[in-house]
mmCIF file of C-alpha atoms in Angstrom:
data_model
loop_
_atom_site.group_PDB
_atom_site.id
_atom_site.type_symbol
_atom_site.label_atom_id
_atom_site.label_comp_id
_atom_site.label_asym_id
_atom_site.label_seq_id
_atom_site.Cartn_x
_atom_site.Cartn_y
_atom_site.Cartn_z
ATOM 1 C CA MET P 1 0.049 0.248 0.069
ATOM 2 C CA ILE P 2 1.458 3.529 -0.744
ATOM 3 C CA GLU P 3 2.104 5.707 2.209
ATOM 4 C CA MET P 4 1.273 9.091 2.309
ATOM 5 C CA ARG P 5 4.848 10.056 3.026
ATOM 6 C CA GLN P 6 6.182 8.063 -0.159
ATOM 7 C CA LEU P 7 3.900 10.898 -1.992
ATOM 8 C CA ILE P 8 5.210 13.684 -0.031
ATOM 9 C CA TYR P 9 8.609 12.435 -1.363
ATOM 10 C CA LEU P 10 7.365 11.847 -4.581
ATOM 11 C CA ASP P 11 5.840 15.536 -4.909
ATOM 12 C CA ALA P 12 9.382 17.000 -3.829
ATOM 13 C CA VAL P 13 11.116 15.278 -6.354
ATOM 14 C CA TYR P 14 8.421 16.368 -9.004
ATOM 15 C CA ARG P 15 8.458 20.313 -7.537
ATOM 16 C CA TYR P 16 12.561 20.270 -7.685
ATOM 17 C CA LYS P 17 13.125 18.055 -10.380
ATOM 18 C CA SER P 18 16.089 16.835 -8.492
ATOM 19 C CA PHE P 19 16.469 13.835 -6.200
ATOM 20 C CA THR P 20 19.264 15.825 -4.225
ATOM 21 C CA LYS P 21 17.434 19.073 -3.975
ATOM 22 C CA ALA P 22 14.466 17.034 -2.725
ATOM 23 C CA SER P 23 16.452 15.299 0.068
ATOM 24 C CA LYS P 24 17.973 18.601 1.110
ATOM 25 C CA ALA P 25 14.260 20.224 1.192
ATOM 26 C CA LEU P 26 13.169 17.164 3.260
ATOM 27 C CA TYR P 27 15.869 16.513 5.402
ATOM 28 C CA VAL P 28 15.968 13.126 4.418
ATOM 29 C CA SER P 29 18.641 11.117 2.695
ATOM 30 C CA GLN P 30 18.657 10.839 -1.254
ATOM 31 C CA PRO P 31 18.338 6.706 -1.085
ATOM 32 C CA THR P 32 15.502 7.318 1.257
ATOM 33 C CA ILE P 33 13.808 9.623 -1.516
ATOM 34 C CA SER P 34 14.705 7.061 -4.368
ATOM 35 C CA ALA P 35 13.696 4.106 -2.266
ATOM 36 C CA ALA P 36 10.217 5.672 -1.725
ATOM 37 C CA VAL P 37 9.923 6.592 -5.550
ATOM 38 C CA ARG P 38 10.463 3.123 -6.893
ATOM 39 C CA SER P 39 8.036 2.066 -4.001
ATOM 40 C CA VAL P 40 5.099 4.079 -5.437
ATOM 41 C CA GLU P 41 6.070 2.893 -9.000
ATOM 42 C CA GLN P 42 6.080 -0.827 -8.083
ATOM 43 C CA GLU P 43 2.814 -0.399 -6.351
ATOM 44 C CA LEU P 44 1.355 1.354 -9.682
ATOM 45 C CA GLU P 45 3.193 -0.868 -11.833
ATOM 46 C CA LEU P 46 4.072 2.557 -13.822
ATOM 47 C CA THR P 47 7.399 4.311 -14.679
ATOM 48 C CA LEU P 48 6.849 7.806 -13.197
ATOM 49 C CA ILE P 49 10.315 8.849 -13.809
ATOM 50 C CA GLU P 50 13.062 8.831 -16.009
ATOM 51 C CA ARG P 51 16.604 10.039 -15.168
ATOM 52 C CA THR P 52 18.630 11.760 -17.973
ATOM 53 C CA PRO P 53 21.727 13.567 -18.534
ATOM 54 C CA LYS P 54 19.868 16.742 -17.909
ATOM 55 C CA GLY P 55 18.243 16.080 -14.611
ATOM 56 C CA VAL P 56 14.911 14.410 -13.888
ATOM 57 C CA VAL P 57 11.832 13.818 -16.110
ATOM 58 C CA PHE P 58 8.559 12.889 -15.302
ATOM 59 C CA THR P 59 6.923 10.431 -17.936
ATOM 60 C CA VAL P 60 3.601 10.866 -19.629
ATOM 61 C CA GLU P 61 1.973 8.591 -17.318
ATOM 62 C CA GLY P 62 4.047 10.262 -14.315
ATOM 63 C CA GLU P 63 2.706 13.688 -15.236
ATOM 64 C CA THR P 64 -0.906 12.478 -15.417
ATOM 65 C CA LEU P 65 -0.836 11.147 -12.178
ATOM 66 C CA MET P 66 1.009 13.783 -10.466
ATOM 67 C CA HIS P 67 -1.931 16.202 -10.755
ATOM 68 C CA ARG P 68 -4.344 13.854 -9.038
ATOM 69 C CA ILE P 69 -1.436 12.980 -6.517
ATOM 70 C CA ARG P 70 -0.487 16.629 -5.664
ATOM 71 C CA GLN P 71 -4.480 17.501 -5.141
ATOM 72 C CA LEU P 72 -4.804 14.545 -2.560
ATOM 73 C CA LEU P 73 -1.664 16.198 -0.961
ATOM 74 C CA SER P 74 -3.373 19.532 -0.851
ATOM 75 C CA ASP P 75 -6.351 17.989 0.748
ATOM 76 C CA TYR P 76 -4.397 15.850 3.034
ATOM 77 C CA SER P 77 -2.587 19.211 4.422
ATOM 78 C CA ASP P 78 -6.104 21.169 4.770
ATOM 79 C CA ILE P 79 -7.558 18.279 6.456
ATOM 80 C CA MET P 80 -4.566 18.087 9.075
ATOM 81 C CA ALA P 81 -4.739 22.011 9.374
ATOM 82 C CA GLU P 82 -8.636 22.107 10.085
ATOM 83 C CA ALA P 83 -8.310 19.222 12.707
ATOM 84 C CA ASN P 84 -5.793 20.938 14.422
ATOM 85 C CA GLU P 85 -7.972 23.945 14.697
ATOM 86 C CA LEU P 86 -11.001 22.048 15.489
ATOM 87 C CA SER P 87 -8.843 20.288 18.682
ATOM 88 C CA HIS P 88 -7.011 23.453 19.306
ATOM 89 C CA LYS P 89 -3.655 21.502 19.552
ATOM 90 C CA ALA P 90 -1.616 23.219 17.110
ATOM 91 C CA ASN P 91 -0.475 26.831 16.362
ATOM 92 C CA TYR P 92 -0.760 27.607 12.417
ATOM 93 C CA THR P 93 2.409 29.018 10.345
ATOM 94 C CA LEU P 94 1.205 30.884 7.463
ATOM 95 C CA ARG P 95 3.478 31.131 4.476
ATOM 96 C CA LEU P 96 2.332 34.665 3.577
ATOM 97 C CA GLY P 97 3.416 36.630 0.296
ATOM 98 C CA ILE P 98 3.612 40.312 0.186
ATOM 99 C CA ALA P 99 4.782 42.826 -2.194
ATOM 100 C CA SER P 100 7.845 44.438 -0.913
ATOM 101 C CA ILE P 101 6.591 47.997 -1.793
ATOM 102 C CA LEU P 102 3.553 47.212 0.369
ATOM 103 C CA SER P 103 5.614 46.501 3.249
ATOM 104 C CA SER P 104 5.709 49.773 4.906
ATOM 105 C CA ASP P 105 1.882 49.828 4.930
ATOM 106 C CA ILE P 106 1.248 46.279 6.213
ATOM 107 C CA PHE P 107 3.836 45.430 8.296
ATOM 108 C CA PRO P 108 3.075 47.617 11.269
ATOM 109 C CA LEU P 109 -0.365 46.160 11.290
ATOM 110 C CA ILE P 110 0.736 42.838 11.251
ATOM 111 C CA TYR P 111 3.643 42.649 13.651
ATOM 112 C CA LYS P 112 2.673 45.744 15.917
ATOM 113 C CA ASP P 113 -1.324 45.146 15.751
ATOM 114 C CA PHE P 114 -2.383 41.715 14.722
ATOM 115 C CA LEU P 115 -0.039 39.424 15.887
ATOM 116 C CA ALA P 116 0.303 40.971 19.408
ATOM 117 C CA SER P 117 -3.079 39.485 20.376
ATOM 118 C CA HIS P 118 -2.755 36.417 18.088
ATOM 119 C CA LYS P 119 0.057 34.379 19.541
ATOM 120 C CA ASP P 120 -1.199 31.222 17.877
ATOM 121 C CA LEU P 121 0.278 32.518 14.282
ATOM 122 C CA THR P 122 3.300 32.485 12.857
ATOM 123 C CA ILE P 123 4.114 34.156 9.606
ATOM 124 C CA ARG P 124 6.724 33.201 7.096
ATOM 125 C CA LEU P 125 7.119 35.809 4.632
ATOM 126 C CA ASP P 126 7.912 35.832 0.798
ATOM 127 C CA GLU P 127 8.473 39.387 -0.907
ATOM 128 C CA ASP P 128 7.975 38.346 -4.344
ATOM 129 C CA SER P 129 6.159 40.058 -7.472
ATOM 130 C CA ALA P 130 2.804 39.391 -7.961
ATOM 131 C CA HIS P 131 3.008 36.599 -10.730
ATOM 132 C CA GLY P 132 6.003 35.081 -8.748
ATOM 133 C CA GLN P 133 3.736 34.631 -5.849
ATOM 134 C CA ILE P 134 1.073 33.334 -8.283
ATOM 135 C CA LYS P 135 3.090 30.846 -9.394
ATOM 136 C CA LYS P 136 4.020 29.787 -5.716
ATOM 137 C CA LEU P 137 0.619 29.852 -4.794
ATOM 138 C CA LEU P 138 -0.529 27.188 -7.286
ATOM 139 C CA ASN P 139 2.652 25.400 -6.541
ATOM 140 C CA GLU P 140 1.397 25.093 -2.627
ATOM 141 C CA GLU P 141 4.677 26.844 -1.526
ATOM 142 C CA LEU P 142 2.536 29.843 -0.542
ATOM 143 C CA ASP P 143 -0.669 29.724 1.407
ATOM 144 C CA LEU P 144 -1.986 33.594 1.021
ATOM 145 C CA ALA P 145 -0.626 36.485 -1.065
ATOM 146 C CA PHE P 146 -1.138 40.270 -0.707
ATOM 147 C CA ASN P 147 -0.298 41.791 -3.599
ATOM 148 C CA GLY P 148 -1.386 43.479 -6.625
ATOM 149 C CA LEU P 149 -4.374 41.867 -8.628
ATOM 150 C CA PRO P 150 -3.613 40.949 -12.335
ATOM 151 C CA ASP P 151 -6.432 41.804 -14.853
ATOM 152 C CA ASP P 152 -5.834 38.674 -16.006
ATOM 153 C CA LEU P 153 -6.058 36.086 -13.031
ATOM 154 C CA ASP P 154 -7.220 32.880 -13.290
ATOM 155 C CA SER P 155 -10.407 32.817 -11.538
ATOM 156 C CA ASN P 156 -10.432 28.876 -12.250
ATOM 157 C CA LYS P 157 -7.745 28.252 -10.087
ATOM 158 C CA LEU P 158 -7.253 30.934 -7.944
ATOM 159 C CA ARG P 159 -9.662 33.348 -5.246
ATOM 160 C CA ALA P 160 -9.221 36.845 -4.730
ATOM 161 C CA ALA P 161 -10.388 39.786 -2.301
ATOM 162 C CA PRO P 162 -9.696 43.311 -3.715
ATOM 163 C CA VAL P 163 -8.794 45.593 -0.573
ATOM 164 C CA CYS P 164 -7.710 48.764 -1.987
ATOM 165 C CA LYS P 165 -6.489 51.004 -4.675
ATOM 166 C CA ARG P 166 -2.939 51.841 -5.145
ATOM 167 C CA GLU P 167 -1.897 54.840 -7.551
ATOM 168 C CA ILE P 168 1.410 54.686 -9.167
ATOM 169 C CA LYS P 169 3.398 57.742 -8.996
ATOM 170 C CA LEU P 170 6.550 59.130 -9.991
ATOM 171 C CA ILE P 171 9.530 59.839 -7.657
ATOM 172 C CA MET P 172 12.191 61.548 -8.273
ATOM 173 C CA HIS P 173 15.183 63.825 -6.321
ATOM 174 C CA ARG P 174 13.738 67.212 -5.174
ATOM 175 C CA ASP P 175 16.495 68.471 -7.809
ATOM 176 C CA HIS P 176 15.336 66.607 -10.784
ATOM 177 C CA PRO P 177 13.789 69.187 -13.688
ATOM 178 C CA LEU P 178 10.555 67.237 -13.426
ATOM 179 C CA ALA P 179 9.712 67.834 -10.086
ATOM 180 C CA CYS P 180 8.714 71.543 -10.952
ATOM 181 C CA LEU P 181 5.717 69.981 -12.369
ATOM 182 C CA ASP P 182 2.641 69.194 -10.464
ATOM 183 C CA ARG P 183 1.608 66.361 -12.554
ATOM 184 C CA ILE P 184 3.631 64.701 -15.183
ATOM 185 C CA PRO P 185 2.442 63.594 -18.644
ATOM 186 C CA VAL P 186 3.431 59.913 -19.263
ATOM 187 C CA GLU P 187 5.029 61.253 -22.728
ATOM 188 C CA ARG P 188 7.765 63.499 -20.793
ATOM 189 C CA LEU P 189 9.332 60.045 -19.822
ATOM 190 C CA ASN P 190 10.190 59.285 -23.351
ATOM 191 C CA GLY P 191 14.047 59.100 -23.409
ATOM 192 C CA GLU P 192 14.329 59.798 -19.483
ATOM 193 C CA ASP P 193 16.394 57.572 -17.312
ATOM 194 C CA VAL P 194 14.091 55.392 -15.347
ATOM 195 C CA SER P 195 14.861 52.763 -12.563
ATOM 196 C CA MET P 196 12.179 50.035 -12.652
ATOM 197 C CA LEU P 197 10.913 47.213 -10.340
ATOM 198 C CA SER P 198 10.599 44.110 -11.793
ATOM 199 C CA SER P 199 8.333 43.895 -14.526
ATOM 200 C CA SER P 200 6.602 40.699 -13.368
ATOM 201 C CA GLY P 201 4.658 43.105 -10.985
ATOM 202 C CA VAL P 202 1.456 44.590 -11.438
ATOM 203 C CA MET P 203 2.749 47.854 -11.524
ATOM 204 C CA GLY P 204 5.251 46.889 -13.963
ATOM 205 C CA GLN P 205 2.610 45.794 -16.240
ATOM 206 C CA VAL P 206 0.284 48.575 -15.861
ATOM 207 C CA LEU P 207 3.733 51.286 -16.523
ATOM 208 C CA GLU P 208 4.596 48.811 -19.744
ATOM 209 C CA GLN P 209 1.234 49.381 -21.347
ATOM 210 C CA ALA P 210 0.820 53.018 -20.735
ATOM 211 C CA PHE P 211 4.372 53.830 -22.055
ATOM 212 C CA ALA P 212 3.248 51.268 -25.299
ATOM 213 C CA ASP P 213 -0.281 53.018 -25.611
ATOM 214 C CA ARG P 214 1.518 56.479 -26.322
ATOM 215 C CA GLY P 215 4.737 55.523 -27.800
ATOM 216 C CA VAL P 216 7.087 56.207 -25.206
ATOM 217 C CA GLN P 217 10.770 54.875 -24.498
ATOM 218 C CA PRO P 218 12.110 55.527 -21.368
ATOM 219 C CA ASN P 219 15.801 54.671 -20.879
ATOM 220 C CA VAL P 220 15.819 52.006 -18.312
ATOM 221 C CA VAL P 221 19.161 52.569 -16.237
ATOM 222 C CA SER P 222 18.439 49.698 -13.537
ATOM 223 C CA GLU P 223 15.948 46.910 -12.620
ATOM 224 C CA HIS P 224 15.192 45.835 -8.968
ATOM 225 C CA SER P 225 13.382 43.179 -7.324
ATOM 226 C CA GLN P 226 13.103 45.219 -4.303
ATOM 227 C CA ILE P 227 12.030 48.864 -3.927
ATOM 228 C CA HIS P 228 15.190 49.805 -1.421
ATOM 229 C CA GLY P 229 17.796 49.624 -4.327
ATOM 230 C CA MET P 230 15.494 51.474 -6.695
ATOM 231 C CA LEU P 231 14.805 54.504 -4.184
ATOM 232 C CA GLU P 232 18.735 54.441 -3.833
ATOM 233 C CA ILE P 233 19.271 54.924 -7.304
ATOM 234 C CA VAL P 234 16.598 57.765 -7.412
ATOM 235 C CA LEU P 235 18.243 59.613 -4.297
ATOM 236 C CA THR P 236 21.422 59.811 -6.150
ATOM 237 C CA CYS P 237 19.384 61.992 -8.846
ATOM 238 C CA CYS P 238 20.601 59.804 -11.770
ATOM 239 C CA SER P 239 17.237 58.416 -12.408
ATOM 240 C CA LEU P 240 13.311 58.674 -12.040
ATOM 241 C CA GLY P 241 11.438 55.972 -10.056
ATOM 242 C CA PHE P 242 8.018 54.381 -9.656
ATOM 243 C CA VAL P 243 6.086 53.563 -6.308
ATOM 244 C CA ASN P 244 2.686 52.732 -5.922
ATOM 245 C CA LEU P 245 0.703 54.457 -3.038
ATOM 246 C CA SER P 246 -2.870 55.270 -1.587
ATOM 247 C CA PRO P 247 -4.042 58.215 -4.010
ATOM 248 C CA GLU P 248 -3.908 60.430 -0.922
ATOM 249 C CA THR P 249 -0.336 59.871 -0.200
ATOM 250 C CA VAL P 250 1.931 63.076 -1.663
ATOM 251 C CA SER P 251 5.487 62.449 0.371
ATOM 252 C CA MET P 252 7.209 59.801 1.523
ATOM 253 C CA PRO P 253 8.315 60.812 5.597
ATOM 254 C CA LYS P 254 11.604 58.594 5.044
ATOM 255 C CA TYR P 255 12.948 59.935 2.172
ATOM 256 C CA GLU P 256 13.020 63.895 2.683
ATOM 257 C CA GLU P 257 14.780 64.660 -0.483
ATOM 258 C CA LEU P 258 12.761 62.746 -2.929
ATOM 259 C CA GLU P 259 9.241 64.257 -4.250
ATOM 260 C CA LEU P 260 6.387 62.450 -5.470
ATOM 261 C CA ARG P 261 4.211 63.518 -8.536
ATOM 262 C CA SER P 262 1.180 61.696 -9.810
ATOM 263 C CA PHE P 263 0.933 61.311 -13.704
ATOM 264 C CA GLN P 264 -1.604 63.816 -15.659
ATOM 265 C CA GLU P 265 -3.845 61.002 -16.414
ATOM 266 C CA PRO P 266 -3.457 58.567 -13.174
ATOM 267 C CA LEU P 267 -2.417 55.085 -13.317
ATOM 268 C CA SER P 268 -3.747 52.687 -10.464
ATOM 269 C CA PHE P 269 -4.691 49.248 -9.886
ATOM 270 C CA MET P 270 -6.052 47.301 -7.298
ATOM 271 C CA VAL P 271 -4.448 45.169 -4.503
ATOM 272 C CA GLY P 272 -5.661 42.439 -2.256
ATOM 273 C CA PHE P 273 -5.448 38.718 -1.194
ATOM 274 C CA MET P 274 -4.919 35.708 -3.352
ATOM 275 C CA MET P 275 -5.363 32.022 -2.772
ATOM 276 C CA LYS P 276 -5.623 28.931 -4.576
ATOM 277 C CA LYS P 277 -8.923 27.486 -4.872
ATOM 278 C CA ARG P 278 -10.019 24.677 -2.386
ATOM 279 C CA LYS P 279 -7.219 26.107 -0.253
ATOM 280 C CA TYR P 280 -8.554 25.631 3.522
ATOM 281 C CA ILE P 281 -7.631 28.839 5.615
ATOM 282 C CA PRO P 282 -7.769 28.473 9.038
ATOM 283 C CA PRO P 283 -10.143 30.882 11.186
ATOM 284 C CA VAL P 284 -7.217 32.702 12.338
ATOM 285 C CA CYS P 285 -5.980 33.504 9.083
ATOM 286 C CA GLN P 286 -9.452 34.709 7.720
ATOM 287 C CA GLU P 287 -8.995 37.077 10.934
ATOM 288 C CA LEU P 288 -6.013 38.594 9.381
ATOM 289 C CA ILE P 289 -7.715 38.941 6.101
ATOM 290 C CA ARG P 290 -10.499 40.575 7.504
ATOM 291 C CA PHE P 291 -8.531 42.905 9.791
ATOM 292 C CA ILE P 292 -6.166 44.233 6.946
ATOM 293 C CA SER P 293 -9.306 44.709 4.384
ATOM 294 C CA GLU P 294 -11.183 46.817 7.270
ATOM 295 C CA ARG P 295 -7.622 48.809 8.172
ATOM 296 C CA LEU P 296 -6.273 49.349 4.542
ATOM 297 C CA GLY P 297 -9.390 49.094 2.468
ATOM 298 C CA GLY P 298 -12.332 50.468 4.735
ATOM 299 C CA GLY P 299 -14.143 47.269 4.648
ATOM 300 C CA VAL P 300 -13.842 43.354 4.512
ATOM 301 C CA PRO P 301 -14.266 40.636 1.869
ATOM 302 C CA GLU P 302 -17.628 39.132 1.627
ATOM 303 C CA ARG P 303 -18.405 36.602 4.003
ATOM 304 C CA GLY P 304 -18.880 33.046 2.817
ATOM 305 C CA ALA P 305 -18.737 29.220 4.027
ATOM 306 C CA PRO P 306 -15.807 28.355 6.445
ATOM 307 C CA GLY P 307 -12.543 28.640 5.100
ATOM 308 C CA ASP P 308 -13.951 30.482 1.634
ATOM 309 C CA LEU P 309 -12.265 33.836 0.393
ATOM 310 C CA LEU P 310 -14.621 35.614 -2.094
ATOM 311 C CA ILE P 311 -14.234 37.905 -4.723
ATOM 312 C CA PRO P 312 -16.585 40.835 -3.452
#
């Protein structure tokens, strides 16, 4: 009979496409992983994996079954999490994705306010882009993400709860020539030196579309995965940068030398929570969702069945 532990080992090989990486991730020996995979193949009477010079490759049969196995493991994880909640036996560790540019808004709310009265919750943070976190949600490397909501979000695989609107603003040193303008036409950025955050984020996609619509080609001098590196370049007065903030924000107190400007035609998008469909979210995490939604958006996501996170 196939054991759940063996399927967990097989899933690790599938995710990492490597026996070595799977064994390191699970803190077990490589022979243990290999023996578990062989045992599953023998029980199923199928070859699931082929070893090639380029690494591990799953067979057609392996790929087909892995979709079912991964769903089974996801359901098993949810059952255990829900059982622990019902029996009050365990604390919960939430793997939470947050866009780095949102950290100054959300970190004080989580760590100073919410966690102070919720000792049963531990949070592991991921500060990837929206599309990077979506991939991790689908691979179940994250439980929940708070980030920009892409227009092309796959509603068949993900659920979302919009929280608030963010406006994209231009940020520059106060000595930059464009600082004399109250609002900046997008066209004025043609040929200007700019520093960009990752284009795999929602803000990057909105900017790229705005540039394309107007035939604008800024000169990208640097690209960053985190906002702090971009701001350091802007502080040198060598380039312009982009941030997304609440529409009413007019300054960044920690950066007194920098000026914020809205675009003449404001550019904005929604941020909110995302999670994989059918993923169980414990009550304490639902409380966190409602708390953040209320504090940042002035409201809460629509209430549904236990464990549900709905699109309002």
